[in-house]
C-alpha positions as protocol buffer text, in pm:
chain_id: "A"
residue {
  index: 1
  type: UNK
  ca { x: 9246 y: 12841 z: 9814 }
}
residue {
  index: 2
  type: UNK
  ca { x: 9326 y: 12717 z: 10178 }
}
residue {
  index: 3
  type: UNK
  ca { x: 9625 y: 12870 z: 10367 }
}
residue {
  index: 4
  type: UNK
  ca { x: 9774 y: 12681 z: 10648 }
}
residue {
  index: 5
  type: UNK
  ca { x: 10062 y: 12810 z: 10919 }
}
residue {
  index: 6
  type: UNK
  ca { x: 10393 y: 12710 z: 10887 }
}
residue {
  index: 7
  type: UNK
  ca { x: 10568 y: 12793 z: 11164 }
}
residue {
  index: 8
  type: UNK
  ca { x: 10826 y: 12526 z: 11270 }
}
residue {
  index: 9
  type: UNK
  ca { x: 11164 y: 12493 z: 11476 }
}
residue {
  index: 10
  type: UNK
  ca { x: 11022 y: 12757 z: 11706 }
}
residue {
  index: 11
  type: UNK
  ca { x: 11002 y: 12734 z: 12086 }
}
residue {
  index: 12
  type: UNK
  ca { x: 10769 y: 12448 z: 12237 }
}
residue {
  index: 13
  type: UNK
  ca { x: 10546 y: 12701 z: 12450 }
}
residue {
  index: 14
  type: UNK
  ca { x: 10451 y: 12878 z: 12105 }
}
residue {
  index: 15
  type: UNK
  ca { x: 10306 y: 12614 z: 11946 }
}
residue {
  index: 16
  type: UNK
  ca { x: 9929 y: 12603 z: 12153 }
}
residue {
  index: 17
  type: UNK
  ca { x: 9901 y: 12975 z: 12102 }
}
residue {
  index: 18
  type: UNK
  ca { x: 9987 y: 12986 z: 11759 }
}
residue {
  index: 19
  type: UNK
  ca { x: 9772 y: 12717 z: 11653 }
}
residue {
  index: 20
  type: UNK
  ca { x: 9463 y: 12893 z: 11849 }
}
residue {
  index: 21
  type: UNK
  ca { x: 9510 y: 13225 z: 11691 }
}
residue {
  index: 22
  type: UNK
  ca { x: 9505 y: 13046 z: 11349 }
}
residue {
  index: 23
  type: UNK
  ca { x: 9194 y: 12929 z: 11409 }
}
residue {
  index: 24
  type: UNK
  ca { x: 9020 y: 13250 z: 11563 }
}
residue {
  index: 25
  type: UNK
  ca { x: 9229 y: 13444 z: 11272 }
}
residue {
  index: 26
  type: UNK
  ca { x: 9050 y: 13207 z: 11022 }
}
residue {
  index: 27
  type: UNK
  ca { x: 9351 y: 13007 z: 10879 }
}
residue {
  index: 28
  type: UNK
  ca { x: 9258 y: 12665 z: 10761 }
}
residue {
  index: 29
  type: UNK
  ca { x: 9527 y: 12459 z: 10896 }
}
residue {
  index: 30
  type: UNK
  ca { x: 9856 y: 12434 z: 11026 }
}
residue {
  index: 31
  type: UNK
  ca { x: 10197 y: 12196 z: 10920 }
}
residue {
  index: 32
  type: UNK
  ca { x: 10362 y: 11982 z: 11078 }
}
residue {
  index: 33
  type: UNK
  ca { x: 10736 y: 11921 z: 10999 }
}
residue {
  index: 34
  type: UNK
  ca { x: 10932 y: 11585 z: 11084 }
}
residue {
  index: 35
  type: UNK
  ca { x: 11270 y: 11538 z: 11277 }
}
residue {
  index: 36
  type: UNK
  ca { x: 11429 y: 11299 z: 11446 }
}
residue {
  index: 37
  type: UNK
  ca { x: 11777 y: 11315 z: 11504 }
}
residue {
  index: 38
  type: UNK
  ca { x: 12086 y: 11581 z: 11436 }
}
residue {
  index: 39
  type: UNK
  ca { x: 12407 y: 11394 z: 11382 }
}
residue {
  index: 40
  type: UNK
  ca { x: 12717 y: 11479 z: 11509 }
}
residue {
  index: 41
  type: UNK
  ca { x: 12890 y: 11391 z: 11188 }
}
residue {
  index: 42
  type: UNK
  ca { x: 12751 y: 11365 z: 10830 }
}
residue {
  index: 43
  type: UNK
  ca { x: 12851 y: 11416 z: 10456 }
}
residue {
  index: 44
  type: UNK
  ca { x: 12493 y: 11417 z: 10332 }
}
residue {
  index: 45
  type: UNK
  ca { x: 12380 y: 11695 z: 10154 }
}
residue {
  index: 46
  type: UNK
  ca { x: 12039 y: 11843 z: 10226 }
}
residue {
  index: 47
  type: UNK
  ca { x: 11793 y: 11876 z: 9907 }
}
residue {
  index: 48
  type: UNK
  ca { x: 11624 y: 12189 z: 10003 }
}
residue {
  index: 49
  type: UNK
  ca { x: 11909 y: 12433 z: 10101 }
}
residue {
  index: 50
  type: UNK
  ca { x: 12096 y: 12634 z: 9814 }
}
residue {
  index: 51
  type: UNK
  ca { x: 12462 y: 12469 z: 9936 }
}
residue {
  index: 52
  type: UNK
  ca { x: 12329 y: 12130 z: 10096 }
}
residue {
  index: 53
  type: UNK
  ca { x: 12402 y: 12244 z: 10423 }
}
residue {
  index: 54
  type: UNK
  ca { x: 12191 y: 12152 z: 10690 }
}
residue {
  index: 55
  type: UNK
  ca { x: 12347 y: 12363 z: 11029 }
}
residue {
  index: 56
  type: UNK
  ca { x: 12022 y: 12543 z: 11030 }
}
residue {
  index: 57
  type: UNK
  ca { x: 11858 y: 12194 z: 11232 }
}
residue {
  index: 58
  type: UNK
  ca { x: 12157 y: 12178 z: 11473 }
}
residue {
  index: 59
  type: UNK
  ca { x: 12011 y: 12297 z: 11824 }
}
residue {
  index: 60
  type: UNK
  ca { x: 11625 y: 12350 z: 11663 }
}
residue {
  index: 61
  type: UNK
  ca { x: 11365 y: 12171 z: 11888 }
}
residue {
  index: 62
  type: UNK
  ca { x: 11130 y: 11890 z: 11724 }
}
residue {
  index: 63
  type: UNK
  ca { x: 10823 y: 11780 z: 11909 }
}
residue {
  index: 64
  type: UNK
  ca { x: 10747 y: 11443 z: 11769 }
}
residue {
  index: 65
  type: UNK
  ca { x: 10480 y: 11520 z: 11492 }
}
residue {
  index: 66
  type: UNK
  ca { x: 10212 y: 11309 z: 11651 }
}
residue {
  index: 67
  type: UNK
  ca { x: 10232 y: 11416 z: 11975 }
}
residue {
  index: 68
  type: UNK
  ca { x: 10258 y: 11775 z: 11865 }
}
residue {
  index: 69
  type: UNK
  ca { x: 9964 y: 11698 z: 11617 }
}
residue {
  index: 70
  type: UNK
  ca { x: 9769 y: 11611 z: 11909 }
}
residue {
  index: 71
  type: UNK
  ca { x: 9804 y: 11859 z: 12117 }
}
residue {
  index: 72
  type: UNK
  ca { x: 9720 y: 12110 z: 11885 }
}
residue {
  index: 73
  type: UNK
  ca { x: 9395 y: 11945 z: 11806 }
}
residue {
  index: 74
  type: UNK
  ca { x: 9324 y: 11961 z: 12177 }
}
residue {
  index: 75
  type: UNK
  ca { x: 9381 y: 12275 z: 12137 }
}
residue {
  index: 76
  type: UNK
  ca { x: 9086 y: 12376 z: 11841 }
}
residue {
  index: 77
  type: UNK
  ca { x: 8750 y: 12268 z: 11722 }
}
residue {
  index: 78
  type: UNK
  ca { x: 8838 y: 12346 z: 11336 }
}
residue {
  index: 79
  type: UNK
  ca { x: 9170 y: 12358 z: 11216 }
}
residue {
  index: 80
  type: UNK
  ca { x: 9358 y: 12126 z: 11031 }
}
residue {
  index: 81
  type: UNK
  ca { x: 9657 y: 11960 z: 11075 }
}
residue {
  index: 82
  type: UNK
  ca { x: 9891 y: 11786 z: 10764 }
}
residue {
  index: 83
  type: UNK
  ca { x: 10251 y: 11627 z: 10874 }
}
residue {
  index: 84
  type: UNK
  ca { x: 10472 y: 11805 z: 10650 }
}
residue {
  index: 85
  type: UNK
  ca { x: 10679 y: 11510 z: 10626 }
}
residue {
  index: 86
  type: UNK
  ca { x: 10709 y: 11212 z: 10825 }
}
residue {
  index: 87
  type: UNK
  ca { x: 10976 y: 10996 z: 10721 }
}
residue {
  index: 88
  type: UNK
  ca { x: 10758 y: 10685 z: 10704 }
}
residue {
  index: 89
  type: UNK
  ca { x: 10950 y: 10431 z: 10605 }
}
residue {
  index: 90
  type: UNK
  ca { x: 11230 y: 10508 z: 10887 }
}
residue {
  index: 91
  type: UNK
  ca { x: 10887 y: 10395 z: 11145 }
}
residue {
  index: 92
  type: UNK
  ca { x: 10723 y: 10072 z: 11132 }
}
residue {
  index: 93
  type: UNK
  ca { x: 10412 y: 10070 z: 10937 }
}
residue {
  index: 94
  type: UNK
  ca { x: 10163 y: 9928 z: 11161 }
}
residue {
  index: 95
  type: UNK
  ca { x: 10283 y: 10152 z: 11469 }
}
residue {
  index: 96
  type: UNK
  ca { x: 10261 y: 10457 z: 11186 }
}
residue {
  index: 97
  type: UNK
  ca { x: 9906 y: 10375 z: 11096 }
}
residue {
  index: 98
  type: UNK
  ca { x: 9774 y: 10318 z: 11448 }
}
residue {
  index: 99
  type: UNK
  ca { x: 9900 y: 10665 z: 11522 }
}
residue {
  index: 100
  type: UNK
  ca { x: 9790 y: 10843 z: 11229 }
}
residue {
  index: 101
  type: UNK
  ca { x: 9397 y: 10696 z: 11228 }
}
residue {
  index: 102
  type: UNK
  ca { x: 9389 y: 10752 z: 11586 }
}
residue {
  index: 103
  type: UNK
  ca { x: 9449 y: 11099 z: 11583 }
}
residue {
  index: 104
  type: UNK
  ca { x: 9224 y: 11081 z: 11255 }
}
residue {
  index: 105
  type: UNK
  ca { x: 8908 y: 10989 z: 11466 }
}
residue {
  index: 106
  type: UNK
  ca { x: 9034 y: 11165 z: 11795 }
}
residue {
  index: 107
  type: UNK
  ca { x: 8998 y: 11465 z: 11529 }
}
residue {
  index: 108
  type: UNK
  ca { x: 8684 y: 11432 z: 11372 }
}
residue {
  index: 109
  type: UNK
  ca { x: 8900 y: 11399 z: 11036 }
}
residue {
  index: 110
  type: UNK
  ca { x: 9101 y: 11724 z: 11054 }
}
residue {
  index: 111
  type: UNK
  ca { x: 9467 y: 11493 z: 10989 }
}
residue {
  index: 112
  type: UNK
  ca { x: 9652 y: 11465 z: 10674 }
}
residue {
  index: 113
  type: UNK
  ca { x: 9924 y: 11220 z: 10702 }
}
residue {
  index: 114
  type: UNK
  ca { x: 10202 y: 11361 z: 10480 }
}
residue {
  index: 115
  type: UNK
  ca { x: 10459 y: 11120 z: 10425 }
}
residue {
  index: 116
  type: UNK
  ca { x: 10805 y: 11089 z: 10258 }
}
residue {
  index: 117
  type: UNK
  ca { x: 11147 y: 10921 z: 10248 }
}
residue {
  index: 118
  type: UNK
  ca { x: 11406 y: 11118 z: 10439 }
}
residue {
  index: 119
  type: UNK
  ca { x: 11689 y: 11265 z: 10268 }
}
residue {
  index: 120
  type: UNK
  ca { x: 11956 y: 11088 z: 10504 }
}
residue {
  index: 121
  type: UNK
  ca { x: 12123 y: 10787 z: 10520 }
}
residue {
  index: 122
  type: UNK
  ca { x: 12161 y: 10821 z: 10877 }
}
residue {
  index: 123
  type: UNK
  ca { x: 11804 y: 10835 z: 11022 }
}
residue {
  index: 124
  type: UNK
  ca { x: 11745 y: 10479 z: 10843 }
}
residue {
  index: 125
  type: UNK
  ca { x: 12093 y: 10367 z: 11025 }
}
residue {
  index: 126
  type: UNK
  ca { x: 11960 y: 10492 z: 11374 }
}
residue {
  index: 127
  type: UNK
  ca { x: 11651 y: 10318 z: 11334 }
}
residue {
  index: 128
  type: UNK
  ca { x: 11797 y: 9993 z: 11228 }
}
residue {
  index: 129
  type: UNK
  ca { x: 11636 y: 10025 z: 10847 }
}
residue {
  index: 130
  type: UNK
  ca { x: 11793 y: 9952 z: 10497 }
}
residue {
  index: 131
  type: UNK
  ca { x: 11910 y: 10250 z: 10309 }
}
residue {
  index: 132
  type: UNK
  ca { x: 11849 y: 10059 z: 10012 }
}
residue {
  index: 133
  type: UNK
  ca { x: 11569 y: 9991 z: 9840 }
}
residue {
  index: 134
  type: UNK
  ca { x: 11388 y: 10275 z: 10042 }
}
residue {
  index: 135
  type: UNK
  ca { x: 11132 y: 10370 z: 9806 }
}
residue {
  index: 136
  type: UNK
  ca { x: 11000 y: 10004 z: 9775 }
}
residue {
  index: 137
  type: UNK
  ca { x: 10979 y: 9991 z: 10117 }
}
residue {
  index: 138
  type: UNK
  ca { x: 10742 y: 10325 z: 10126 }
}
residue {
  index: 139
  type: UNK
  ca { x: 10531 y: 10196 z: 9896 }
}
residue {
  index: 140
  type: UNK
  ca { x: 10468 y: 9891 z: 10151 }
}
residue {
  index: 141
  type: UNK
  ca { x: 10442 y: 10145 z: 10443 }
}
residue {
  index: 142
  type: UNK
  ca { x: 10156 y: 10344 z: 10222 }
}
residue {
  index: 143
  type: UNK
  ca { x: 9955 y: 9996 z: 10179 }
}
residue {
  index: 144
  type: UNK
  ca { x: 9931 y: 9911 z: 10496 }
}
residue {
  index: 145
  type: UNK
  ca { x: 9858 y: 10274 z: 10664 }
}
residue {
  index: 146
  type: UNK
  ca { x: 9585 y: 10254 z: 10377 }
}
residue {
  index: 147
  type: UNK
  ca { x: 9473 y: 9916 z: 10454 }
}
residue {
  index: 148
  type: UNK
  ca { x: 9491 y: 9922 z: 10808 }
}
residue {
  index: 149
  type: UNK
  ca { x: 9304 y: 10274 z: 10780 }
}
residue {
  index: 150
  type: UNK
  ca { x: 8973 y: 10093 z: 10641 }
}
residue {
  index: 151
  type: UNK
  ca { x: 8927 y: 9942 z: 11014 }
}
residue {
  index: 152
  type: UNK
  ca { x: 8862 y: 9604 z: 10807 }
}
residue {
  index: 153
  type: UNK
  ca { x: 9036 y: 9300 z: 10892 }
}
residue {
  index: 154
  type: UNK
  ca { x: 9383 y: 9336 z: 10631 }
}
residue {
  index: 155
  type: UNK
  ca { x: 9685 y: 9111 z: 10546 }
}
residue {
  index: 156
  type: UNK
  ca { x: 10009 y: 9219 z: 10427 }
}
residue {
  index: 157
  type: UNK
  ca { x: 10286 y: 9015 z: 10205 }
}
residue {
  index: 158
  type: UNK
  ca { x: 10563 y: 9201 z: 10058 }
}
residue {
  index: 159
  type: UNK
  ca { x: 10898 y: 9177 z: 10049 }
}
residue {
  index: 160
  type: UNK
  ca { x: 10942 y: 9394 z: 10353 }
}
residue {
  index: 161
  type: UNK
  ca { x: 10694 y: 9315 z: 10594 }
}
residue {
  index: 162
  type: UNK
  ca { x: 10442 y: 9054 z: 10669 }
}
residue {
  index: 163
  type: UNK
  ca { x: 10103 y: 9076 z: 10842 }
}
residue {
  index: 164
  type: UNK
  ca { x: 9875 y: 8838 z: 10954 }
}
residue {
  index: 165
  type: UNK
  ca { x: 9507 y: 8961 z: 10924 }
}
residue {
  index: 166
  type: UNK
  ca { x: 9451 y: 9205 z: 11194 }
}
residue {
  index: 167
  type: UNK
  ca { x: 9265 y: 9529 z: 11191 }
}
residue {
  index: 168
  type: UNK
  ca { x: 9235 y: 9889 z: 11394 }
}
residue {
  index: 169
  type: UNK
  ca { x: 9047 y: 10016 z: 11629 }
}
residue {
  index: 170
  type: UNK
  ca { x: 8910 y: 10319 z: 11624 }
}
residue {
  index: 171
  type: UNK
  ca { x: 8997 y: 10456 z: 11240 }
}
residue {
  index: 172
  type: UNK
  ca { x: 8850 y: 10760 z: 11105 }
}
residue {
  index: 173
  type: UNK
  ca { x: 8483 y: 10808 z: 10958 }
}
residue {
  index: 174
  type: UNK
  ca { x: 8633 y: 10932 z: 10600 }
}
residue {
  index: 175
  type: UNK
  ca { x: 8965 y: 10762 z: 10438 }
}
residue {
  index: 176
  type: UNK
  ca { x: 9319 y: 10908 z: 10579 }
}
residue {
  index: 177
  type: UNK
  ca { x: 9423 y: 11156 z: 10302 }
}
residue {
  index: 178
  type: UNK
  ca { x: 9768 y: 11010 z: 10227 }
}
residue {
  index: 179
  type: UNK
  ca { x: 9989 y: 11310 z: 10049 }
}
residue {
  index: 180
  type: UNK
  ca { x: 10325 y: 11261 z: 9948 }
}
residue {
  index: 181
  type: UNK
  ca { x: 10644 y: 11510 z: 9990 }
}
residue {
  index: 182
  type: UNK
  ca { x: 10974 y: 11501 z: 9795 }
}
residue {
  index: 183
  type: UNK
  ca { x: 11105 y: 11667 z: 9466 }
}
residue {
  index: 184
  type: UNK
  ca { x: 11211 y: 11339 z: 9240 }
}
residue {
  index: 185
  type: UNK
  ca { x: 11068 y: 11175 z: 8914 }
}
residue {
  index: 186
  type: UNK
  ca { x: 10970 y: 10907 z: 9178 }
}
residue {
  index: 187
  type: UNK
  ca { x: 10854 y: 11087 z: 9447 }
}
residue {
  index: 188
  type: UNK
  ca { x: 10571 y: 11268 z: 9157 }
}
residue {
  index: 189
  type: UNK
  ca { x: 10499 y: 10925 z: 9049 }
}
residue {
  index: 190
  type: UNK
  ca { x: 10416 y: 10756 z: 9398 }
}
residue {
  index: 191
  type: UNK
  ca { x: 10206 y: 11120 z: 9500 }
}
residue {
  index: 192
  type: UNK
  ca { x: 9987 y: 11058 z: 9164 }
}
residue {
  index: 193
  type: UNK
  ca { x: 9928 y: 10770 z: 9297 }
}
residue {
  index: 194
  type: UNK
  ca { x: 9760 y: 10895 z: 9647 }
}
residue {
  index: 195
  type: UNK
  ca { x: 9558 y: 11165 z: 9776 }
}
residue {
  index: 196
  type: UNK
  ca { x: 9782 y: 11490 z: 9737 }
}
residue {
  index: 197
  type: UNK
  ca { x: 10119 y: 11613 z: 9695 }
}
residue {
  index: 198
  type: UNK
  ca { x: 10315 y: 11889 z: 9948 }
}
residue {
  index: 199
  type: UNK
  ca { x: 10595 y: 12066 z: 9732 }
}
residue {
  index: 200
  type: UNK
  ca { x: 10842 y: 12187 z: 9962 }
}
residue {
  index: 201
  type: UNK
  ca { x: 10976 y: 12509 z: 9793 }
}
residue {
  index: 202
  type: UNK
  ca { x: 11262 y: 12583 z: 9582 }
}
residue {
  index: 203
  type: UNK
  ca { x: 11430 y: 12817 z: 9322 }
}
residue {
  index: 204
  type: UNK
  ca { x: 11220 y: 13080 z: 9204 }
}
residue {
  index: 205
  type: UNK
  ca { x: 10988 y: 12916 z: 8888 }
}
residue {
  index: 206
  type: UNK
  ca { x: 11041 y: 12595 z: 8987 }
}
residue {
  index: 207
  type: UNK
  ca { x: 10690 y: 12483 z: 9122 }
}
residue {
  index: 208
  type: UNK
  ca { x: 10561 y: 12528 z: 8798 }
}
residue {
  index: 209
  type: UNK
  ca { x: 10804 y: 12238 z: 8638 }
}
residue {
  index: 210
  type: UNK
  ca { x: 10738 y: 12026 z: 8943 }
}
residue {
  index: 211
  type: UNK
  ca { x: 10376 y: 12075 z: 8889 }
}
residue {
  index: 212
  type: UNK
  ca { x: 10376 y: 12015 z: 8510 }
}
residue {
  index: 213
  type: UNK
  ca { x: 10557 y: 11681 z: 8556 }
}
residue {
  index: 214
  type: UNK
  ca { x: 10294 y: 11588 z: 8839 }
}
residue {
  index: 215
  type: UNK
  ca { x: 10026 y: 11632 z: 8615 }
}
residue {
  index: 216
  type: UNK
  ca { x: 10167 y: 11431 z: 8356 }
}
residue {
  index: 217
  type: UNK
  ca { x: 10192 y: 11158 z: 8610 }
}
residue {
  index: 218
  type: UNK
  ca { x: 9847 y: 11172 z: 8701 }
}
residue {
  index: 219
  type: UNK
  ca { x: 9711 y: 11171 z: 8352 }
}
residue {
  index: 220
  type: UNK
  ca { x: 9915 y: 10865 z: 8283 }
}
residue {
  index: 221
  type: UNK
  ca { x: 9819 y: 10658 z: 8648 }
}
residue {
  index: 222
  type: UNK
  ca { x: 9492 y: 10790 z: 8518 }
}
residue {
  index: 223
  type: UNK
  ca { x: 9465 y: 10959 z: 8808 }
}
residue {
  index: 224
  type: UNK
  ca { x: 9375 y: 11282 z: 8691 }
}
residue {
  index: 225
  type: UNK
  ca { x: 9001 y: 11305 z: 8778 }
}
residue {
  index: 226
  type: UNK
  ca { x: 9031 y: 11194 z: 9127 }
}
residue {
  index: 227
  type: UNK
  ca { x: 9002 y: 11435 z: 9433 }
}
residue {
  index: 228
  type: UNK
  ca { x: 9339 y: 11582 z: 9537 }
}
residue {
  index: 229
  type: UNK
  ca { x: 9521 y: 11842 z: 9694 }
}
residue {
  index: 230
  type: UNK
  ca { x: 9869 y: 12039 z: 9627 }
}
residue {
  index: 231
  type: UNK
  ca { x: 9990 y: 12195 z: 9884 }
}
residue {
  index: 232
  type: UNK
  ca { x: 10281 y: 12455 z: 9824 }
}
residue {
  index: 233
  type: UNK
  ca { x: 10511 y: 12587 z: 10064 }
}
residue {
  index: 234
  type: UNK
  ca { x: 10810 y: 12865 z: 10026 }
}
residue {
  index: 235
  type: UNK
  ca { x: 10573 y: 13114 z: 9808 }
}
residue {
  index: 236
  type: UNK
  ca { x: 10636 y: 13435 z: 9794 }
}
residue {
  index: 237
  type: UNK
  ca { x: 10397 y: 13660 z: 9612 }
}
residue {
  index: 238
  type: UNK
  ca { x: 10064 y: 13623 z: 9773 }
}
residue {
  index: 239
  type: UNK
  ca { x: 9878 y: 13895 z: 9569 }
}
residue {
  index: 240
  type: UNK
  ca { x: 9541 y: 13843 z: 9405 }
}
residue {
  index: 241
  type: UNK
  ca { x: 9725 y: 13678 z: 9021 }
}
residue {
  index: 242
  type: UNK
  ca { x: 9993 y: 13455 z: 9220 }
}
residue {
  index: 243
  type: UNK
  ca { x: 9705 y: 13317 z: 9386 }
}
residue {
  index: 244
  type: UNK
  ca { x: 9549 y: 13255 z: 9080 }
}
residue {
  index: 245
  type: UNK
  ca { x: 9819 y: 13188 z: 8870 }
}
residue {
  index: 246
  type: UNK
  ca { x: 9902 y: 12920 z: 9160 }
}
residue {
  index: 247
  type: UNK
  ca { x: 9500 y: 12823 z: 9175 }
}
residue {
  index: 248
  type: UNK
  ca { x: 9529 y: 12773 z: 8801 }
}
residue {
  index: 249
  type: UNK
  ca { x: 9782 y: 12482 z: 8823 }
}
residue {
  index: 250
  type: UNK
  ca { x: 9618 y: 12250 z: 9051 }
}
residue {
  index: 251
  type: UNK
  ca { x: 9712 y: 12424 z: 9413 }
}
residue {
  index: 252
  type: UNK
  ca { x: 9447 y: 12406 z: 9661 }
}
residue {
  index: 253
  type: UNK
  ca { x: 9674 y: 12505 z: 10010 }
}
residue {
  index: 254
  type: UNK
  ca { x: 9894 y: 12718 z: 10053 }
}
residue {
  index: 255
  type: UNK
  ca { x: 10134 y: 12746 z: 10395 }
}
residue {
  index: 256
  type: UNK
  ca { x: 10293 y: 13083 z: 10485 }
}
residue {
  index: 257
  type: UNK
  ca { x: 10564 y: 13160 z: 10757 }
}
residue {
  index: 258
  type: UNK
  ca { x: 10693 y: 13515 z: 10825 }
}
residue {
  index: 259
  type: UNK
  ca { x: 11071 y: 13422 z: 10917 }
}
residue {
  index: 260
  type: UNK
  ca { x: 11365 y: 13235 z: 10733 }
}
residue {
  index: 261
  type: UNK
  ca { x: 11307 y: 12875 z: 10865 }
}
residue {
  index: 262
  type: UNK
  ca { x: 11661 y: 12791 z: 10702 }
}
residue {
  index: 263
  type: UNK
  ca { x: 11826 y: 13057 z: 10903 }
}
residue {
  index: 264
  type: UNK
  ca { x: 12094 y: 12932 z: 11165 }
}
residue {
  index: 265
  type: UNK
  ca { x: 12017 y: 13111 z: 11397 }
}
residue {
  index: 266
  type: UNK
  ca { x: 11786 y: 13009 z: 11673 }
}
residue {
  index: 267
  type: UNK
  ca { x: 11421 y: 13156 z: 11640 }
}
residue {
  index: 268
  type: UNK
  ca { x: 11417 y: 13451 z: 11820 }
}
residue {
  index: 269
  type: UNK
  ca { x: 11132 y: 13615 z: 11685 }
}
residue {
  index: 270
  type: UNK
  ca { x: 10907 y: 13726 z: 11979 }
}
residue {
  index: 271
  type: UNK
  ca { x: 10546 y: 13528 z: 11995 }
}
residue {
  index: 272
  type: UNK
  ca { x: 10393 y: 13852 z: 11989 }
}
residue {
  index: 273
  type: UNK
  ca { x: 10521 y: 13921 z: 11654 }
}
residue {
  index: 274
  type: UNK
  ca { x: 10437 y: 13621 z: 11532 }
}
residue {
  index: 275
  type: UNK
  ca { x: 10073 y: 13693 z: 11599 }
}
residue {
  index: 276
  type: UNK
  ca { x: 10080 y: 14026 z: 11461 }
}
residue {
  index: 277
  type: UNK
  ca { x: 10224 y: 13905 z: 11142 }
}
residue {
  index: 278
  type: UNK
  ca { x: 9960 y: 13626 z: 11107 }
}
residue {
  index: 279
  type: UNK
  ca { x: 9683 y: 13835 z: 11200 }
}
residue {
  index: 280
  type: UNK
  ca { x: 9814 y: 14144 z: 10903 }
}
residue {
  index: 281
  type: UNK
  ca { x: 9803 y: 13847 z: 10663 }
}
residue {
  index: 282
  type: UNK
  ca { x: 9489 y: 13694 z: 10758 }
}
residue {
  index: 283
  type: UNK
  ca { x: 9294 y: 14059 z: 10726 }
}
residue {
  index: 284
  type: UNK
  ca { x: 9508 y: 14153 z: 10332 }
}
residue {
  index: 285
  type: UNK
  ca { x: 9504 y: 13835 z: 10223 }
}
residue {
  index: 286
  type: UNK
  ca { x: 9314 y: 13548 z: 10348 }
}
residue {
  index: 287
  type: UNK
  ca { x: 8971 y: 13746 z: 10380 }
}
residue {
  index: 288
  type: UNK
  ca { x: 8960 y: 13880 z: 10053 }
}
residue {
  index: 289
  type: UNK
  ca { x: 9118 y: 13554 z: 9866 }
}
């Protein structure tokens, strides 16, 4: 098992220091979580919240997840970093892929580009993008960050966009793992498709549903033998049998955070703390997983 940092919506100056003590502390990555706007006004319920509410984002700073991805792997030699998600098909796809495999190579392969849809209607409207037909239009993002990724000359046309051949340069050495977030029937069918899927939490017992419908989706995309990676946030039980139990089911990463991330407050948790916190759970449970 791999355990990665969570820590998110927290004040800009922690993020360098956190992401160097998870490396010295022997953590094996860190996510990466995706904003881009808060909205004055909106009637959109968010998925992972018990009442759809989403005040908890209202005044919460979001570094840009590339730039903050990048400055973090200034930052180490060995940790790795996994977007956790970016709304991909809000961005346009070329732009998206020339980001992702050039902080790929700048990284010596330590970036996982996790990608999904975005909840809300209004980060497509700010951005000038269809609400509809959303999840076609991901699937054409994915080809082309995949394509593009090969550092091959590739053309693109699909409904949505059109390329002419053109290729990238640099790209990684090793293919950009492509993992996908989100909950939905849909969502479990386009991650069997890729290189990993990044379940987001939920009700207690409900990672185990998620996970048996995944599984079913990879056996029939005959998928099932291939390489991949589950990450699972919002655990809760890190002993030695919820490790396995979670081991058992296909998980290979787990993140961990030591604060409500859904609280409304603003973080005020001292950096100090945080480091203590990280460093008791590194010595009970990540050196004797």
């Amino acid at each position: 098992m791999k355990f990665h940092y969570g820590e998110s919506m927290t004040a800009i100056d922690n993020y360098l220091p956190l992401a160097k003590a998870a490396e010295e502390m022997g953590y094996d990555g860190f996510l990466i979580p995706d904003s881009l706007i808060y909205p004055k006004a909106s009637d959109t319920a968010y998925s992972y919240t018990e009442d759809g509410g989403r005040s908890f984002l209202e005044n919460k700073a979001f570094v840009e997840s590339f730039i903050l991805a990048a400055a973090m792997v200034g930052a180490t030699t060995r940790l790795e970093f996994t977007t956790n998600v970016v709304k991909l098909p809000v961005r346009p796809p070329l732009y998206s892929a020339k980001l992702a495999t050039s902080l790929a190579a700048l990284s010596h392969n330590r970036f996982n580009f996790g990608v999904g849809l975005s909840v809300w209607p209004e980060d497509y409207a700010v951005m000038g993008v269809p609400w509809e037909k959303r999840g076609k239009r991901m699937d054409e993002c994915i080809a082309i960050v995949k394509g593009l990724g090969t550092g091959d000359y590739f053309e693109f046309h699909g409904e949505f966009f059109d390329l002419p051949p053109v290729k990238l340069n640099p790209v990684p050495s090793k293919p950009l793992p492509i993992l996908i977030g989100g909950h939905s029937d849909q969502a479990l069918k386009r991650a069997a498709l890729h290189d990993g899927f990044l379940y987001a939490g939920g009700p207690p017992g409900e990672i185990w549903d998620v996970l048996e419908k995944l599984h079913g989706f990879r056996r029939a995309a005959g998928t099932q033998d291939k390489a991949y990676r589950i990450f699972a946030s919002g655990v809760t039980d890190y002993s030695p049998e919820s490790i396995a139990r979670h081991a058992e089911a296909g998980v290979t990463d787990m993140s961990v955070v030591f604060r409500n991330l859904y609280a409304v407050e603003e973080d005020a948790q001292p950096l100090a703390e945080k480091l203590d916190l990280m460093k008791a759970f590194a010595d009970n449970v990540i050196a004797k997983a």
